[in-house]
């Protein structure tokens, strides 16, 4: 087997992997923005609301499989870092038969649920058949993806994030072409979004499976390598990641189901648009940080604690920079953006977007907490409290929506309250314990330098909005771009440490002959 020390990757490789990940997400996000605006302009809220209902229900799907696959990437990376190819094959051989058996039970249950979905949730009568078909299609695609997951982990184990991201960009392009073609040819209908998504995902999974066996020949299934004890260990690890998945579902997606039962179609739609911006920004930043996961795991395996702490603190700072450059202008221009994007019938959407964006101030500094907990095998300390906090948020959502009738604003407020309290009272402290560092270093390295550009740029955006409120897309984009220049200038001028300054100057020197000569 090849040298396994490359698992602790260089900053350059992480940057390349992260950049390609972000590009994949940007392509997906741009297409999603256009599709949502097209549907919102051509469909009544009752029809559009079916899409967030079905997608929110399918988010519960990973809960059924995360119990089995929650630790697969972590254990494979650990085995590969130690040069144990036989252990890599043993992991896939132990999980695949279990996944197939579970899928054979789960898929019929999901079909049965789909055939009776209108008895559980509020669905417009003329949308029942479409809703059933959409749910079955999503369920089939999801089950196939999860059963074959052991054979697509090669991209993480071998650090092939760029290739994987290029595949995902291609997937998003195919999905975009299929979606736009269907909408323009057959007419506006939410089902085309699902058909295009499932088709593109299925093709991509097939390509990933084929490539994974080339990238990592140690993958495969050998009957004699099945290990009950290893399966039991993986399931024990997956128990806590399952709680984490459940908490994530309760965190944002459960609100859609609550609003379907206790709110209106307008509530569902307004919440879904705000939550989509939140989830897209959050997932983009997480995916950009994903190349660090095997590196952090390897650092822990090699007992390189100091480097681990520096890495996760820097990850939190970068996460703040990346998320707040979008979150701050969304807060400042929320009402103008909603008017241009959604129209005049969604007056609650601006406040929903503002509440969602506030969360980033508290979640992004500890972005790599889950990665650190998994790398150090301290999953119980993270996932159990995460589930309890998020379950409390779910109950608060129910109270605000059902008892107090606060609608979409109420469930978003409940989510924000629990997020802020849980981060400040528990998760930041856990983050410091796992890294072995104190709060002053965390505040100096991550909080102050991470939030400084946002504060300066926010003042600038508020000033130019007051002087000349934008009334068109071109005006909004222009003011957003001007503020972004201020934001980036503060980062480059005041917030880089000495090592980052040296790296930035080195990058400029390589790109500019004049600087290289000087």
JSON list of C-alpha atoms in Angstrom, two decimals, residues 25-165:
[
{"chain": "A", "resi": 25, "resn": "UNK", "atom": "CA", "xyz": [-22.22, 24.37, -3.88]},
{"chain": "A", "resi": 26, "resn": "UNK", "atom": "CA", "xyz": [-22.37, 27.73, -5.66]},
{"chain": "A", "resi": 27, "resn": "UNK", "atom": "CA", "xyz": [-23.52, 26.06, -8.88]},
{"chain": "A", "resi": 28, "resn": "UNK", "atom": "CA", "xyz": [-26.23, 24.22, -6.97]},
{"chain": "A", "resi": 29, "resn": "UNK", "atom": "CA", "xyz": [-27.28, 27.34, -5.06]},
{"chain": "A", "resi": 30, "resn": "UNK", "atom": "CA", "xyz": [-27.57, 29.55, -8.15]},
{"chain": "A", "resi": 31, "resn": "UNK", "atom": "CA", "xyz": [-29.78, 27.00, -9.90]},
{"chain": "A", "resi": 32, "resn": "UNK", "atom": "CA", "xyz": [-31.88, 26.56, -6.78]},
{"chain": "A", "resi": 33, "resn": "UNK", "atom": "CA", "xyz": [-32.42, 30.33, -6.50]},
{"chain": "A", "resi": 34, "resn": "UNK", "atom": "CA", "xyz": [-33.68, 30.53, -10.07]},
{"chain": "A", "resi": 35, "resn": "UNK", "atom": "CA", "xyz": [-35.93, 27.46, -9.74]},
{"chain": "A", "resi": 36, "resn": "UNK", "atom": "CA", "xyz": [-37.52, 28.68, -6.51]},
{"chain": "A", "resi": 37, "resn": "UNK", "atom": "CA", "xyz": [-38.16, 32.16, -7.89]},
{"chain": "A", "resi": 38, "resn": "UNK", "atom": "CA", "xyz": [-39.67, 30.70, -11.07]},
{"chain": "A", "resi": 39, "resn": "UNK", "atom": "CA", "xyz": [-42.00, 28.43, -9.09]},
{"chain": "A", "resi": 40, "resn": "UNK", "atom": "CA", "xyz": [-42.93, 31.17, -6.60]},
{"chain": "A", "resi": 41, "resn": "UNK", "atom": "CA", "xyz": [-43.90, 33.45, -9.48]},
{"chain": "A", "resi": 42, "resn": "UNK", "atom": "CA", "xyz": [-45.97, 30.80, -11.30]},
{"chain": "A", "resi": 43, "resn": "UNK", "atom": "CA", "xyz": [-47.52, 28.65, -8.57]},
{"chain": "A", "resi": 44, "resn": "UNK", "atom": "CA", "xyz": [-49.84, 29.43, -5.65]},
{"chain": "A", "resi": 45, "resn": "UNK", "atom": "CA", "xyz": [-48.41, 28.87, -2.16]},
{"chain": "A", "resi": 46, "resn": "UNK", "atom": "CA", "xyz": [-50.54, 25.70, -1.71]},
{"chain": "A", "resi": 47, "resn": "UNK", "atom": "CA", "xyz": [-48.74, 23.97, -4.59]},
{"chain": "A", "resi": 48, "resn": "UNK", "atom": "CA", "xyz": [-45.23, 25.23, -3.81]},
{"chain": "A", "resi": 49, "resn": "UNK", "atom": "CA", "xyz": [-45.63, 24.17, -0.16]},
{"chain": "A", "resi": 50, "resn": "UNK", "atom": "CA", "xyz": [-45.72, 20.51, -1.24]},
{"chain": "A", "resi": 51, "resn": "UNK", "atom": "CA", "xyz": [-42.01, 20.67, -2.18]},
{"chain": "A", "resi": 52, "resn": "UNK", "atom": "CA", "xyz": [-40.74, 21.70, 1.29]},
{"chain": "A", "resi": 53, "resn": "UNK", "atom": "CA", "xyz": [-43.10, 19.18, 2.88]},
{"chain": "A", "resi": 54, "resn": "UNK", "atom": "CA", "xyz": [-41.77, 16.24, 0.86]},
{"chain": "A", "resi": 55, "resn": "UNK", "atom": "CA", "xyz": [-38.11, 17.25, 1.13]},
{"chain": "A", "resi": 56, "resn": "UNK", "atom": "CA", "xyz": [-38.45, 17.82, 4.88]},
{"chain": "A", "resi": 57, "resn": "UNK", "atom": "CA", "xyz": [-39.95, 14.36, 5.32]},
{"chain": "A", "resi": 58, "resn": "UNK", "atom": "CA", "xyz": [-37.10, 12.78, 3.37]},
{"chain": "A", "resi": 59, "resn": "UNK", "atom": "CA", "xyz": [-34.55, 14.48, 5.61]},
{"chain": "A", "resi": 60, "resn": "UNK", "atom": "CA", "xyz": [-35.64, 11.98, 8.25]},
{"chain": "A", "resi": 61, "resn": "UNK", "atom": "CA", "xyz": [-34.39, 9.23, 5.94]},
{"chain": "A", "resi": 62, "resn": "UNK", "atom": "CA", "xyz": [-30.71, 9.41, 6.95]},
{"chain": "A", "resi": 63, "resn": "UNK", "atom": "CA", "xyz": [-31.77, 8.68, 10.54]},
{"chain": "A", "resi": 64, "resn": "UNK", "atom": "CA", "xyz": [-32.60, 5.12, 9.54]},
{"chain": "A", "resi": 65, "resn": "UNK", "atom": "CA", "xyz": [-29.14, 4.54, 8.07]},
{"chain": "A", "resi": 66, "resn": "UNK", "atom": "CA", "xyz": [-26.84, 6.80, 10.09]},
{"chain": "A", "resi": 67, "resn": "UNK", "atom": "CA", "xyz": [-27.03, 4.18, 12.85]},
{"chain": "A", "resi": 68, "resn": "UNK", "atom": "CA", "xyz": [-25.08, 1.93, 10.46]},
{"chain": "A", "resi": 69, "resn": "UNK", "atom": "CA", "xyz": [-22.92, 4.34, 8.45]},
{"chain": "A", "resi": 70, "resn": "UNK", "atom": "CA", "xyz": [-22.33, 7.15, 10.95]},
{"chain": "A", "resi": 71, "resn": "UNK", "atom": "CA", "xyz": [-18.76, 6.05, 11.66]},
{"chain": "A", "resi": 72, "resn": "UNK", "atom": "CA", "xyz": [-17.75, 4.44, 8.38]},
{"chain": "A", "resi": 73, "resn": "UNK", "atom": "CA", "xyz": [-15.64, 7.31, 7.03]},
{"chain": "A", "resi": 74, "resn": "UNK", "atom": "CA", "xyz": [-13.96, 7.89, 10.39]},
{"chain": "A", "resi": 75, "resn": "UNK", "atom": "CA", "xyz": [-13.01, 4.22, 10.81]},
{"chain": "A", "resi": 76, "resn": "UNK", "atom": "CA", "xyz": [-11.84, 3.82, 7.22]},
{"chain": "A", "resi": 77, "resn": "UNK", "atom": "CA", "xyz": [-9.64, 6.92, 7.42]},
{"chain": "A", "resi": 78, "resn": "UNK", "atom": "CA", "xyz": [-8.20, 5.67, 10.70]},
{"chain": "A", "resi": 79, "resn": "UNK", "atom": "CA", "xyz": [-7.46, 2.22, 9.22]},
{"chain": "A", "resi": 80, "resn": "UNK", "atom": "CA", "xyz": [-5.94, 3.65, 6.06]},
{"chain": "A", "resi": 81, "resn": "UNK", "atom": "CA", "xyz": [-3.78, 6.11, 8.04]},
{"chain": "A", "resi": 82, "resn": "UNK", "atom": "CA", "xyz": [-2.35, 3.09, 9.86]},
{"chain": "A", "resi": 83, "resn": "UNK", "atom": "CA", "xyz": [-1.74, 1.24, 6.58]},
{"chain": "A", "resi": 84, "resn": "UNK", "atom": "CA", "xyz": [-4.26, -1.52, 7.34]},
{"chain": "A", "resi": 85, "resn": "UNK", "atom": "CA", "xyz": [-5.88, -2.26, 3.97]},
{"chain": "A", "resi": 86, "resn": "UNK", "atom": "CA", "xyz": [-7.41, -5.47, 5.25]},
{"chain": "A", "resi": 87, "resn": "UNK", "atom": "CA", "xyz": [-9.30, -3.50, 7.90]},
{"chain": "A", "resi": 88, "resn": "UNK", "atom": "CA", "xyz": [-10.71, -1.19, 5.21]},
{"chain": "A", "resi": 89, "resn": "UNK", "atom": "CA", "xyz": [-12.13, -4.20, 3.37]},
{"chain": "A", "resi": 90, "resn": "UNK", "atom": "CA", "xyz": [-13.39, -5.71, 6.62]},
{"chain": "A", "resi": 91, "resn": "UNK", "atom": "CA", "xyz": [-15.37, -2.54, 7.37]},
{"chain": "A", "resi": 92, "resn": "UNK", "atom": "CA", "xyz": [-17.21, -2.57, 4.01]},
{"chain": "A", "resi": 93, "resn": "UNK", "atom": "CA", "xyz": [-17.70, -6.35, 4.20]},
{"chain": "A", "resi": 94, "resn": "UNK", "atom": "CA", "xyz": [-19.26, -6.06, 7.64]},
{"chain": "A", "resi": 95, "resn": "UNK", "atom": "CA", "xyz": [-21.62, -3.19, 6.81]},
{"chain": "A", "resi": 96, "resn": "UNK", "atom": "CA", "xyz": [-22.91, -3.93, 3.32]},
{"chain": "A", "resi": 97, "resn": "UNK", "atom": "CA", "xyz": [-24.97, -7.07, 4.15]},
{"chain": "A", "resi": 98, "resn": "UNK", "atom": "CA", "xyz": [-26.57, -5.25, 7.09]},
{"chain": "A", "resi": 99, "resn": "UNK", "atom": "CA", "xyz": [-27.47, -2.26, 4.91]},
{"chain": "A", "resi": 100, "resn": "UNK", "atom": "CA", "xyz": [-29.07, -4.45, 2.25]},
{"chain": "A", "resi": 101, "resn": "UNK", "atom": "CA", "xyz": [-31.16, -6.29, 4.82]},
{"chain": "A", "resi": 102, "resn": "UNK", "atom": "CA", "xyz": [-32.34, -3.07, 6.43]},
{"chain": "A", "resi": 103, "resn": "UNK", "atom": "CA", "xyz": [-33.16, -1.47, 3.07]},
{"chain": "A", "resi": 104, "resn": "UNK", "atom": "CA", "xyz": [-35.38, -4.42, 2.12]},
{"chain": "A", "resi": 105, "resn": "UNK", "atom": "CA", "xyz": [-37.54, -3.59, 5.15]},
{"chain": "A", "resi": 106, "resn": "UNK", "atom": "CA", "xyz": [-37.39, 0.20, 4.99]},
{"chain": "A", "resi": 107, "resn": "UNK", "atom": "CA", "xyz": [-38.32, 0.74, 1.32]},
{"chain": "A", "resi": 108, "resn": "UNK", "atom": "CA", "xyz": [-41.74, -1.00, 1.49]},
{"chain": "A", "resi": 109, "resn": "UNK", "atom": "CA", "xyz": [-42.50, 0.94, 4.67]},
{"chain": "A", "resi": 110, "resn": "UNK", "atom": "CA", "xyz": [-41.72, 4.23, 2.93]},
{"chain": "A", "resi": 111, "resn": "UNK", "atom": "CA", "xyz": [-43.94, 3.32, -0.02]},
{"chain": "A", "resi": 112, "resn": "UNK", "atom": "CA", "xyz": [-46.79, 2.48, 2.36]},
{"chain": "A", "resi": 113, "resn": "UNK", "atom": "CA", "xyz": [-46.36, 5.84, 4.08]},
{"chain": "A", "resi": 114, "resn": "UNK", "atom": "CA", "xyz": [-46.35, 7.65, 0.72]},
{"chain": "A", "resi": 115, "resn": "UNK", "atom": "CA", "xyz": [-49.67, 6.06, -0.25]},
{"chain": "A", "resi": 116, "resn": "UNK", "atom": "CA", "xyz": [-51.26, 7.50, 2.89]},
{"chain": "A", "resi": 117, "resn": "UNK", "atom": "CA", "xyz": [-49.39, 10.80, 3.19]},
{"chain": "A", "resi": 118, "resn": "UNK", "atom": "CA", "xyz": [-52.54, 12.93, 2.83]},
{"chain": "A", "resi": 119, "resn": "UNK", "atom": "CA", "xyz": [-53.98, 11.26, 5.96]},
{"chain": "A", "resi": 120, "resn": "UNK", "atom": "CA", "xyz": [-51.07, 12.56, 8.06]},
{"chain": "A", "resi": 121, "resn": "UNK", "atom": "CA", "xyz": [-50.30, 15.98, 6.58]},
{"chain": "A", "resi": 122, "resn": "UNK", "atom": "CA", "xyz": [-52.26, 18.78, 4.94]},
{"chain": "A", "resi": 123, "resn": "UNK", "atom": "CA", "xyz": [-51.99, 18.34, 1.18]},
{"chain": "A", "resi": 124, "resn": "UNK", "atom": "CA", "xyz": [-54.21, 20.09, -1.38]},
{"chain": "A", "resi": 125, "resn": "UNK", "atom": "CA", "xyz": [-56.50, 17.44, -2.96]},
{"chain": "A", "resi": 126, "resn": "UNK", "atom": "CA", "xyz": [-55.26, 18.08, -6.49]},
{"chain": "A", "resi": 127, "resn": "UNK", "atom": "CA", "xyz": [-51.63, 17.63, -5.30]},
{"chain": "A", "resi": 128, "resn": "UNK", "atom": "CA", "xyz": [-52.01, 14.24, -3.56]},
{"chain": "A", "resi": 129, "resn": "UNK", "atom": "CA", "xyz": [-50.87, 12.07, -6.49]},
{"chain": "A", "resi": 130, "resn": "UNK", "atom": "CA", "xyz": [-47.88, 14.29, -7.24]},
{"chain": "A", "resi": 131, "resn": "UNK", "atom": "CA", "xyz": [-46.93, 14.31, -3.55]},
{"chain": "A", "resi": 132, "resn": "UNK", "atom": "CA", "xyz": [-47.01, 10.50, -3.37]},
{"chain": "A", "resi": 133, "resn": "UNK", "atom": "CA", "xyz": [-44.89, 10.10, -6.49]},
{"chain": "A", "resi": 134, "resn": "UNK", "atom": "CA", "xyz": [-42.37, 12.71, -5.36]},
{"chain": "A", "resi": 135, "resn": "UNK", "atom": "CA", "xyz": [-41.93, 11.00, -2.00]},
{"chain": "A", "resi": 136, "resn": "UNK", "atom": "CA", "xyz": [-41.47, 7.53, -3.55]},
{"chain": "A", "resi": 137, "resn": "UNK", "atom": "CA", "xyz": [-38.90, 8.82, -6.03]},
{"chain": "A", "resi": 138, "resn": "UNK", "atom": "CA", "xyz": [-36.91, 10.56, -3.30]},
{"chain": "A", "resi": 139, "resn": "UNK", "atom": "CA", "xyz": [-37.13, 7.48, -1.06]},
{"chain": "A", "resi": 140, "resn": "UNK", "atom": "CA", "xyz": [-35.83, 5.15, -3.79]},
{"chain": "A", "resi": 141, "resn": "UNK", "atom": "CA", "xyz": [-32.92, 7.44, -4.58]},
{"chain": "A", "resi": 142, "resn": "UNK", "atom": "CA", "xyz": [-32.07, 7.82, -0.92]},
{"chain": "A", "resi": 143, "resn": "UNK", "atom": "CA", "xyz": [-32.13, 4.07, -0.18]},
{"chain": "A", "resi": 144, "resn": "UNK", "atom": "CA", "xyz": [-29.83, 3.34, -3.13]},
{"chain": "A", "resi": 145, "resn": "UNK", "atom": "CA", "xyz": [-27.43, 6.07, -2.01]},
{"chain": "A", "resi": 146, "resn": "UNK", "atom": "CA", "xyz": [-27.23, 4.78, 1.56]},
{"chain": "A", "resi": 147, "resn": "UNK", "atom": "CA", "xyz": [-26.85, 1.09, 0.65]},
{"chain": "A", "resi": 148, "resn": "UNK", "atom": "CA", "xyz": [-23.92, 1.87, -1.65]},
{"chain": "A", "resi": 149, "resn": "UNK", "atom": "CA", "xyz": [-22.25, 4.36, 0.71]},
{"chain": "A", "resi": 150, "resn": "UNK", "atom": "CA", "xyz": [-19.48, 1.93, 1.81]},
{"chain": "A", "resi": 151, "resn": "UNK", "atom": "CA", "xyz": [-18.28, 1.90, -1.80]},
{"chain": "A", "resi": 152, "resn": "UNK", "atom": "CA", "xyz": [-18.11, 5.67, -2.26]},
{"chain": "A", "resi": 153, "resn": "UNK", "atom": "CA", "xyz": [-15.95, 6.50, 0.77]},
{"chain": "A", "resi": 154, "resn": "UNK", "atom": "CA", "xyz": [-12.74, 6.24, -1.24]},
{"chain": "A", "resi": 155, "resn": "UNK", "atom": "CA", "xyz": [-12.93, 9.95, -2.04]},
{"chain": "A", "resi": 156, "resn": "UNK", "atom": "CA", "xyz": [-12.63, 10.80, 1.67]},
{"chain": "A", "resi": 157, "resn": "UNK", "atom": "CA", "xyz": [-10.07, 8.13, 2.51]},
{"chain": "A", "resi": 158, "resn": "UNK", "atom": "CA", "xyz": [-7.77, 9.04, -0.38]},
{"chain": "A", "resi": 159, "resn": "UNK", "atom": "CA", "xyz": [-8.37, 12.82, -0.18]},
{"chain": "A", "resi": 160, "resn": "UNK", "atom": "CA", "xyz": [-9.85, 12.94, -3.70]},
{"chain": "A", "resi": 161, "resn": "UNK", "atom": "CA", "xyz": [-12.12, 15.84, -2.87]},
{"chain": "A", "resi": 162, "resn": "UNK", "atom": "CA", "xyz": [-11.39, 17.76, -6.07]},
{"chain": "A", "resi": 163, "resn": "UNK", "atom": "CA", "xyz": [-12.46, 14.84, -8.25]},
{"chain": "A", "resi": 164, "resn": "UNK", "atom": "CA", "xyz": [-15.52, 14.25, -6.11]},
{"chain": "A", "resi": 165, "resn": "UNK", "atom": "CA", "xyz": [-16.44, 17.92, -6.27]}
]
